[in-house]
Every structure is written in structure tokens, then in C-alpha cells.
Short mmCIF file of C-alpha atoms in Angstrom, two decimals:
data_model
loop_
_atom_site.label_atom_id
_atom_site.label_comp_id
_atom_site.label_asym_id
_atom_site.label_seq_id
_atom_site.Cartn_x
_atom_site.Cartn_y
_atom_site.Cartn_z
CA MET A 1 46.42 -33.59 -49.65
CA TYR A 2 45.97 -35.78 -52.68
CA ASN A 3 49.53 -36.43 -53.00
CA ARG A 4 49.93 -37.76 -49.33
CA HIS A 5 46.91 -40.15 -49.42
CA SER A 6 46.90 -41.58 -52.73
CA GLY A 7 48.49 -44.95 -51.89
CA LEU A 8 45.49 -46.71 -53.24
CA GLN A 9 45.36 -45.01 -56.86
CA HIS A 10 49.26 -45.88 -56.78
CA ALA A 11 48.29 -49.43 -56.35
CA ASN A 12 45.78 -49.22 -58.72
CA LEU A 13 47.88 -48.14 -61.51
CA GLN A 14 50.54 -50.86 -61.16
CA SER A 15 48.80 -53.06 -63.37
CA ALA A 16 49.08 -50.78 -66.25
CA LEU A 17 52.82 -50.28 -66.25
CA PRO A 18 53.48 -53.24 -68.43
CA LEU A 19 51.25 -51.64 -71.06
CA LEU A 20 52.93 -48.14 -70.73
CA GLU A 21 56.37 -49.61 -70.97
CA GLU A 22 55.35 -51.73 -74.19
CA ALA A 23 53.74 -48.65 -76.07
CA ALA A 24 56.95 -46.43 -75.01
CA ARG A 25 59.30 -49.17 -76.47
CA ILE A 26 57.48 -49.15 -79.60
CA VAL A 27 57.24 -45.23 -79.63
CA GLY A 28 61.10 -44.86 -78.92
CA ARG A 29 61.55 -47.25 -82.11
CA GLU A 30 59.05 -45.47 -84.42
CA VAL A 31 59.61 -41.70 -83.45
CA HIS A 32 62.81 -39.81 -84.65
CA GLY A 33 63.55 -36.82 -82.71
CA PRO A 34 61.77 -35.42 -79.88
CA VAL A 35 59.21 -37.30 -78.21
CA THR A 36 55.81 -35.72 -76.87
CA ILE A 37 54.23 -37.76 -73.64
CA ALA A 38 50.86 -36.30 -72.37
CA ASP A 39 49.71 -37.25 -68.85
CA TYR A 40 45.91 -36.77 -68.68
CA GLY A 41 44.56 -36.25 -65.12
CA THR A 42 47.55 -35.58 -63.33
CA SER A 43 46.28 -34.28 -60.04
CA GLN A 44 49.19 -33.27 -57.72
CA GLY A 45 51.28 -35.35 -59.69
CA ARG A 46 52.85 -37.87 -57.16
CA ASN A 47 51.51 -41.19 -58.76
CA SER A 48 52.83 -39.67 -62.49
CA MET A 49 56.31 -39.50 -61.27
CA GLY A 50 57.14 -43.45 -61.70
CA PRO A 51 55.40 -44.13 -64.74
CA MET A 52 56.79 -40.97 -66.74
CA ALA A 53 60.32 -41.94 -65.23
CA SER A 54 59.91 -45.21 -67.05
CA ALA A 55 58.32 -44.09 -70.13
CA ILE A 56 61.45 -41.61 -70.51
CA ASP A 57 64.00 -43.85 -70.17
CA LEU A 58 62.12 -46.59 -72.67
CA VAL A 59 61.56 -43.99 -75.29
CA ARG A 60 65.18 -42.81 -74.88
CA ILE A 61 66.63 -46.20 -75.38
CA GLY A 62 69.42 -45.78 -77.95
CA GLN A 63 69.08 -42.28 -78.02
CA ALA A 64 69.97 -41.09 -74.45
CA ASP A 65 70.10 -37.42 -75.30
CA ARG A 66 66.49 -37.30 -76.80
CA PRO A 67 64.66 -34.58 -75.72
CA VAL A 68 61.13 -35.53 -74.08
CA SER A 69 58.27 -33.07 -73.43
CA ILE A 70 56.08 -34.18 -70.43
CA ILE A 71 52.65 -32.33 -70.64
CA HIS A 72 50.55 -32.66 -67.38
CA THR A 73 46.83 -31.81 -68.20
CA ASP A 74 43.98 -31.56 -65.43
CA LEU A 75 41.42 -29.11 -64.61
CA PRO A 76 41.98 -25.36 -64.06
CA SER A 77 41.41 -25.81 -60.33
CA ASN A 78 44.01 -28.16 -60.13
CA ASP A 79 46.94 -27.68 -57.90
CA PHE A 80 49.52 -27.19 -60.20
CA ALA A 81 51.79 -25.44 -57.60
CA SER A 82 52.29 -28.85 -55.78
CA LEU A 83 53.05 -30.78 -59.25
CA PHE A 84 56.03 -28.27 -60.12
CA THR A 85 57.39 -27.99 -56.36
CA LEU A 86 57.37 -31.94 -56.69
CA LEU A 87 59.21 -31.84 -60.05
CA ALA A 88 61.66 -29.54 -58.66
CA ASP A 89 62.47 -30.68 -55.54
CA ASP A 90 61.23 -34.35 -54.58
CA PRO A 91 63.89 -37.05 -54.99
CA ALA A 92 61.02 -39.07 -56.60
CA SER A 93 60.78 -36.68 -59.53
CA TYR A 94 61.35 -37.92 -63.03
CA MET A 95 63.43 -34.74 -63.39
CA ALA A 96 66.18 -35.91 -61.21
CA ASP A 97 69.34 -37.26 -62.75
CA ARG A 98 67.52 -36.69 -66.38
CA ARG A 99 68.82 -34.08 -68.63
CA GLY A 100 66.69 -32.76 -71.63
CA ILE A 101 62.95 -33.32 -69.92
CA TYR A 102 60.94 -30.21 -70.55
CA PRO A 103 57.65 -30.30 -68.14
CA LEU A 104 54.41 -28.42 -68.97
CA ALA A 105 51.04 -28.09 -67.83
CA VAL A 106 47.45 -27.55 -69.50
CA GLY A 107 44.64 -26.48 -67.14
CA ARG A 108 41.91 -27.71 -69.37
CA SER A 109 39.41 -30.70 -69.36
CA TYR A 110 40.36 -34.03 -71.36
CA PHE A 111 36.73 -34.16 -72.55
CA GLY A 112 37.81 -31.61 -75.17
CA ALA A 113 40.72 -30.74 -77.33
CA ILE A 114 43.88 -29.86 -75.28
CA LEU A 115 47.00 -30.15 -77.56
CA PRO A 116 47.64 -29.44 -81.23
CA PRO A 117 46.66 -32.16 -83.90
CA GLY A 118 49.22 -34.79 -84.16
CA SER A 119 51.16 -33.61 -81.47
CA VAL A 120 51.29 -36.55 -78.85
CA ASP A 121 53.28 -39.63 -79.43
CA LEU A 122 52.52 -41.34 -76.05
CA GLY A 123 49.42 -41.13 -73.53
CA TRP A 124 48.97 -42.07 -70.33
CA SER A 125 45.99 -41.84 -67.87
CA SER A 126 45.51 -43.31 -64.41
CA ASN A 127 42.92 -43.26 -61.59
CA ALA A 128 40.85 -40.34 -63.43
CA LEU A 129 38.60 -41.47 -66.28
CA HIS A 130 35.87 -42.65 -63.99
CA TRP A 131 35.34 -38.84 -63.09
CA MET A 132 32.46 -37.63 -65.30
CA SER A 133 32.42 -34.02 -66.96
CA ARG A 134 29.63 -33.01 -64.86
CA ASN A 135 26.95 -34.58 -62.55
CA PRO A 136 24.13 -35.99 -64.74
CA VAL A 137 21.58 -36.14 -61.83
CA GLU A 138 21.08 -35.66 -58.09
CA VAL A 139 19.79 -38.27 -56.10
CA GLU A 140 18.59 -38.18 -52.45
CA ASP A 141 19.26 -41.97 -51.27
CA HIS A 142 23.21 -42.11 -52.15
CA GLY A 143 26.31 -40.33 -52.41
CA TRP A 144 26.60 -41.80 -55.95
CA ALA A 145 23.90 -41.99 -58.38
CA VAL A 146 25.15 -45.29 -59.79
CA PHE A 147 23.98 -46.68 -56.33
CA SER A 148 20.79 -45.04 -56.48
CA ARG A 149 17.44 -47.10 -56.36
CA SER A 150 16.42 -45.13 -59.14
CA ALA A 151 16.80 -46.64 -62.29
CA GLU A 152 16.08 -43.40 -64.25
CA ALA A 153 19.23 -41.92 -62.44
CA ARG A 154 21.50 -44.92 -63.07
CA ALA A 155 20.52 -44.80 -66.83
CA ALA A 156 21.05 -41.12 -66.71
CA VAL A 157 24.90 -42.09 -65.16
CA ASP A 158 25.34 -44.35 -68.03
CA ALA A 159 24.39 -42.03 -70.61
CA LEU A 160 26.82 -39.38 -69.49
CA LEU A 161 29.34 -41.95 -69.24
CA ALA A 162 29.07 -43.13 -72.72
CA GLN A 163 28.96 -39.33 -73.97
CA ASP A 164 32.16 -38.54 -72.21
CA TRP A 165 33.84 -41.56 -72.99
CA LEU A 166 33.17 -40.60 -76.94
CA ARG A 167 34.17 -37.16 -76.19
CA PHE A 168 37.54 -38.37 -74.50
CA LEU A 169 38.40 -40.85 -77.41
CA THR A 170 37.54 -38.17 -80.19
CA ALA A 171 39.92 -35.44 -78.48
CA ARG A 172 42.62 -37.98 -78.35
CA SER A 173 42.21 -39.33 -81.77
CA ARG A 174 43.06 -35.69 -83.14
CA GLU A 175 45.98 -35.16 -80.72
CA LEU A 176 47.80 -38.44 -81.14
CA ARG A 177 50.23 -38.71 -84.26
CA PRO A 178 49.43 -41.75 -86.41
CA GLY A 179 50.84 -44.71 -84.61
CA GLY A 180 50.65 -42.92 -81.32
CA ARG A 181 49.84 -44.92 -78.29
CA LEU A 182 47.52 -44.17 -75.24
CA VAL A 183 47.25 -46.25 -72.20
CA CYS A 184 44.57 -45.78 -69.56
CA GLN A 185 43.75 -47.41 -65.98
CA PHE A 186 40.68 -46.36 -64.25
CA MET A 187 37.55 -47.75 -62.09
CA GLY A 188 35.68 -50.31 -63.95
CA ARG A 189 32.48 -52.15 -63.09
CA GLY A 190 31.61 -55.90 -62.26
CA ASP A 191 29.18 -58.05 -64.14
CA ASN A 192 26.40 -58.50 -61.16
CA SER A 193 27.29 -55.44 -58.99
CA HIS A 194 29.40 -52.15 -59.52
CA GLY A 195 31.93 -52.53 -56.79
CA PHE A 196 33.01 -50.23 -54.43
CA GLU A 197 29.71 -50.56 -52.55
CA TRP A 198 31.45 -51.05 -49.11
CA MET A 199 33.16 -48.11 -48.75
CA ALA A 200 30.83 -45.90 -50.65
CA GLY A 201 28.24 -46.82 -48.41
CA HIS A 202 30.27 -46.06 -45.27
CA PHE A 203 30.94 -42.62 -46.95
CA TRP A 204 27.53 -41.80 -47.76
CA GLN A 205 26.09 -42.99 -44.01
CA ALA A 206 28.91 -40.78 -42.74
CA ILE A 207 27.46 -37.62 -44.78
CA MET A 208 24.05 -38.46 -43.40
CA ALA A 209 25.24 -38.74 -39.80
CA LEU A 210 26.30 -35.26 -40.41
CA ARG A 211 23.07 -34.40 -41.67
CA ASN A 212 21.21 -36.26 -38.49
CA GLN A 213 23.29 -33.88 -36.30
CA GLY A 214 21.96 -30.67 -37.87
CA GLN A 215 25.34 -29.76 -39.55
CA LEU A 216 24.00 -30.46 -43.04
CA THR A 217 20.76 -29.64 -44.91
CA ASP A 218 18.81 -31.67 -47.21
CA GLU A 219 19.52 -29.52 -50.19
CA GLU A 220 23.44 -29.56 -49.46
CA LEU A 221 22.96 -33.34 -49.16
CA LEU A 222 21.55 -33.49 -52.71
CA ARG A 223 24.14 -31.64 -54.31
CA MET A 224 26.72 -33.94 -53.14
CA THR A 225 26.12 -36.44 -55.52
CA ALA A 226 29.35 -37.29 -56.79
CA PRO A 227 29.93 -37.21 -60.46
CA SER A 228 31.96 -40.57 -60.75
CA ALA A 229 31.20 -44.13 -61.98
CA GLY A 230 33.04 -47.42 -63.49
CA ARG A 231 32.46 -48.51 -66.90
CA SER A 232 31.95 -51.95 -68.09
CA LEU A 233 34.22 -53.68 -70.82
CA ALA A 234 31.24 -53.52 -72.96
CA GLN A 235 30.73 -49.77 -72.31
CA LEU A 236 34.25 -49.14 -73.27
CA ALA A 237 34.47 -51.11 -76.56
CA ALA A 238 30.91 -49.86 -77.67
CA PRO A 239 32.32 -46.55 -79.49
CA PHE A 240 35.08 -48.63 -81.31
CA GLU A 241 32.52 -51.32 -82.61
CA ALA A 242 29.97 -48.53 -83.75
CA GLY A 243 32.79 -47.21 -85.82
CA LEU A 244 32.57 -43.74 -83.77
CA VAL A 245 36.40 -43.44 -83.50
CA PRO A 246 37.76 -44.83 -86.75
CA ASP A 247 41.20 -43.81 -86.26
CA LEU A 248 41.51 -45.55 -83.04
CA ARG A 249 42.09 -49.24 -82.68
CA ILE A 250 41.96 -51.10 -79.11
CA GLU A 251 45.38 -53.08 -78.54
CA HIS A 252 44.38 -54.65 -74.94
CA LEU A 253 40.90 -54.10 -73.06
CA SER A 254 40.91 -55.88 -69.73
CA ARG A 255 39.22 -55.70 -66.09
CA PHE A 256 40.87 -56.96 -62.84
CA ALA A 257 39.75 -56.92 -59.33
CA ALA A 258 41.41 -53.74 -57.85
CA PRO A 259 44.08 -54.11 -55.12
CA ASP A 260 43.49 -52.94 -51.55
CA PRO A 261 46.59 -51.76 -49.92
CA TYR A 262 45.03 -50.90 -46.91
CA TRP A 263 43.57 -54.49 -46.23
CA ASP A 264 47.10 -55.85 -46.60
CA ASP A 265 48.51 -53.53 -44.57
CA PHE A 266 45.66 -54.49 -41.86
CA GLN A 267 46.30 -58.19 -42.32
CA ARG A 268 49.78 -57.54 -41.20
CA THR A 269 49.19 -55.02 -38.25
CA ALA A 270 45.53 -56.04 -37.25
CA ASP A 271 45.10 -52.19 -36.45
CA ALA A 272 41.49 -51.37 -37.19
CA ASN A 273 41.74 -47.97 -36.34
CA ARG A 274 44.81 -47.53 -38.89
CA LEU A 275 42.74 -49.38 -41.60
CA GLY A 276 39.94 -46.44 -40.80
CA ALA A 277 42.04 -43.73 -41.03
CA ASN A 278 44.10 -44.84 -44.35
CA TRP A 279 40.44 -45.06 -45.93
CA ALA A 280 38.80 -41.88 -44.22
CA ASN A 281 42.26 -39.84 -45.45
CA MET A 282 41.89 -41.38 -49.28
CA MET A 283 38.39 -40.93 -49.65
CA ARG A 284 38.81 -37.19 -47.95
CA ALA A 285 41.83 -36.55 -50.60
CA ALA A 286 39.76 -38.01 -53.69
CA ASN A 287 35.94 -37.02 -52.58
CA GLY A 288 36.54 -34.04 -50.10
CA PRO A 289 36.68 -31.35 -52.93
CA ASN A 290 33.23 -32.59 -54.42
CA PHE A 291 31.82 -32.54 -50.43
CA VAL A 292 33.10 -28.87 -49.81
CA ALA A 293 31.75 -27.77 -53.44
CA ALA A 294 28.33 -28.92 -52.13
CA LEU A 295 28.29 -26.70 -48.63
CA ASP A 296 26.36 -23.20 -48.28
CA PRO A 297 29.26 -20.59 -48.68
CA LYS A 298 28.54 -19.90 -44.79
CA ARG A 299 30.07 -23.22 -43.55
CA ASN A 300 32.89 -23.87 -41.67
CA ARG A 301 34.12 -26.38 -44.49
CA GLU A 302 37.41 -27.39 -43.05
CA ALA A 303 35.49 -28.66 -39.60
CA LEU A 304 32.99 -30.31 -41.55
CA LEU A 305 35.59 -32.25 -43.67
CA ASP A 306 37.30 -32.88 -40.41
CA ASN A 307 33.94 -34.24 -38.86
CA LEU A 308 33.24 -36.21 -42.04
CA THR A 309 36.78 -38.02 -41.98
CA GLU A 310 36.20 -38.79 -38.29
CA ILE A 311 33.05 -40.46 -38.62
CA LEU A 312 34.08 -42.33 -41.64
CA ALA A 313 37.35 -43.54 -39.97
CA ALA A 314 35.05 -44.98 -36.93
CA ARG A 315 32.67 -46.69 -39.17
CA THR A 316 35.32 -48.37 -41.51
CA ALA A 317 37.48 -49.47 -38.46
CA ALA A 318 34.50 -51.15 -36.95
CA ASP A 319 33.57 -52.91 -40.11
CA PRO A 320 36.81 -53.99 -41.42
CA GLN A 321 36.72 -55.51 -44.92
CA ARG A 322 38.38 -55.92 -48.10
CA SER A 323 37.26 -53.54 -50.54
CA CYS A 324 35.59 -55.31 -53.58
CA SER A 325 35.88 -53.37 -56.61
CA TRP A 326 37.16 -53.47 -60.18
CA ASN A 327 39.61 -51.32 -62.33
CA VAL A 328 40.06 -51.37 -66.26
CA LEU A 329 42.74 -51.28 -68.57
CA ILE A 330 42.82 -49.88 -72.24
CA ALA A 331 45.75 -49.76 -74.71
CA ILE A 332 44.72 -47.75 -77.84
CA ARG A 333 46.74 -47.10 -81.18
CA ARG A 334 46.07 -44.37 -83.61
CA VAL A 335 46.31 -45.54 -87.24
#
């Protein structure tokens, strides 16, 4: 489902492509022989196809037959079958019309070591690093603790964001070869507000509607606190400034207003129901697994997901807005 409803994520990553392409050109010039590219947080792979195709072609400039390994990583529960089906059968696959490409997959969290030391020439991660390694705190007043009224809850989120970011960087500093590059794009936060409040609020209210209808318990609602939040530029720079990752250097760090392709479509069509369906399906694909995991085993999970999606679509259609949120870009070099 994620492959079908990840248009927002596809729009988000476009701004990171110039950084990836620049890094791929550098790697292509510096590396002699086979190249290894790591795709951290692949999901089902649809949004990896274009970036990986560009990276392959650029590291091969001047060496058209250079072997390239693409290592896709995600959690063990990821749908790797959909990834390999896409690679084998889809015209958008980076395997199409290219020889000497070797795709592999690793089911392991990127908050720890995944690959051998010094084995990665180029790393890429999009739409993934706002997910935390675990849920640091459960809150009863929102689906995301970063939006809770509790200052203690928000502080717990920031503490885990800092710990996870350092763990991710430490693992990559071991895996990247000297001179290796890493480019990441993921959710950030604004100076005066986090961002994404409109849709996060509607998602939470849709969950509350199910609870008010007697379809969910308070205990289930508490478990639905989603383990994700954006980081500020200062939070991203902190480990580098503190000397905690001495082998890594920031080459680029920026924040930008995230695109909203669903709003752009609404501006063309004036179809509020379509806007609502687009958002509801994306949120189901991205956040549905967390919702389902919180349910008691006796629940009809698909039926509840269907109900949630229907309520969210209706709420969004009745309140059409452009989503206001942030993305961050960071390019890193291992010295």
C-alpha cells in the first residue's frame, strides 16, 4: 500500500536529489572499481527507484560497466517482497536497461551497525529519519507526543531524537569509507511551531471519533502515540558541534517548506473529496501500522483501518488547507 500512496514522500525527496547527484559524481571520480550504495529506510522501494537510478548513472560516468551494489535497508518487518517484485517487474526499476547492478536487502534498524566498516561509498535516506527507534512516552491528549500539552512528554521526545540521531551518525561513520558521502531528507520542524499540525490534528480527531463510537478503548488510544517527530537545524548540528562524530563533516544543512502535492492537485481540480482521499490514504499507508499495532488482538484491524480512513477523508474534505510542514536536508562526508 505504501508504494501506491507515497506521493507526498516522493514530492519531499525531490529537493534532495541535487545533493545526491553531486555526491554521486564525487564518488564516481574518487572510487576505482565497484561502488556500494546504501539506501537507508527503503520501505517498499517505489521512492528509491529514481534516486538510485540517478546515482548509478552518475557513479558510472567514464566507466559504463562499473559494478554497483545497491543495499536496501529497513526493519525486519518491512515488505521486502514488494521491493524485489518492483525491482524485477516494474518499468520504473533501476534494473531496467542496466547491467552489472546487484541489489541486496538487510532487515535491520539503521540506529545500529548494518554493514561492514568502510564498505559504503554513498548513502541515501529519504522520508525516514523522523521515525524514532521506539516510542519514548505515551500521551493521552494527541497521537504524537510532540504535540502534547505536556512539557515533560515533549522533552522525552527531544531526548530520544538526540539519542537516535547520534546512534544513526555513529553507525554511518563506521560504515562509510573515508571520503564516503551520505545524503538525507526527512521531516524537520519550524522555529515557532513544529509543523504538520493540521493533518496530525485531523488524524487524532479521527481516532477519537472511533473511541467515542465505542470502537476503541482508552488503553488502545494511549498505545497509539506515534514514535515520530521533526528535528530542528540546531538539533541536527549538535553532535557535530560537540565533537561526538569526529569522522563526519556537514557539507550541507538546510530546512525548507515541504511541498503539498495534494493541495496542488486540489487547486487544479477543486475536488475536496479527492483531497480528503489522498491525505487519508497516505496517512493510512504511513501511520496505519502504528495504529494497528496498538489494537487489542480481538479487533478486526482492517475494518477499523477502513473506518479511520473514511473518517479522516471526510474531515479533510470538510477543511481543505495547504499543509504547513518542514523538511530538512543534510549532506555529510566522512573524513
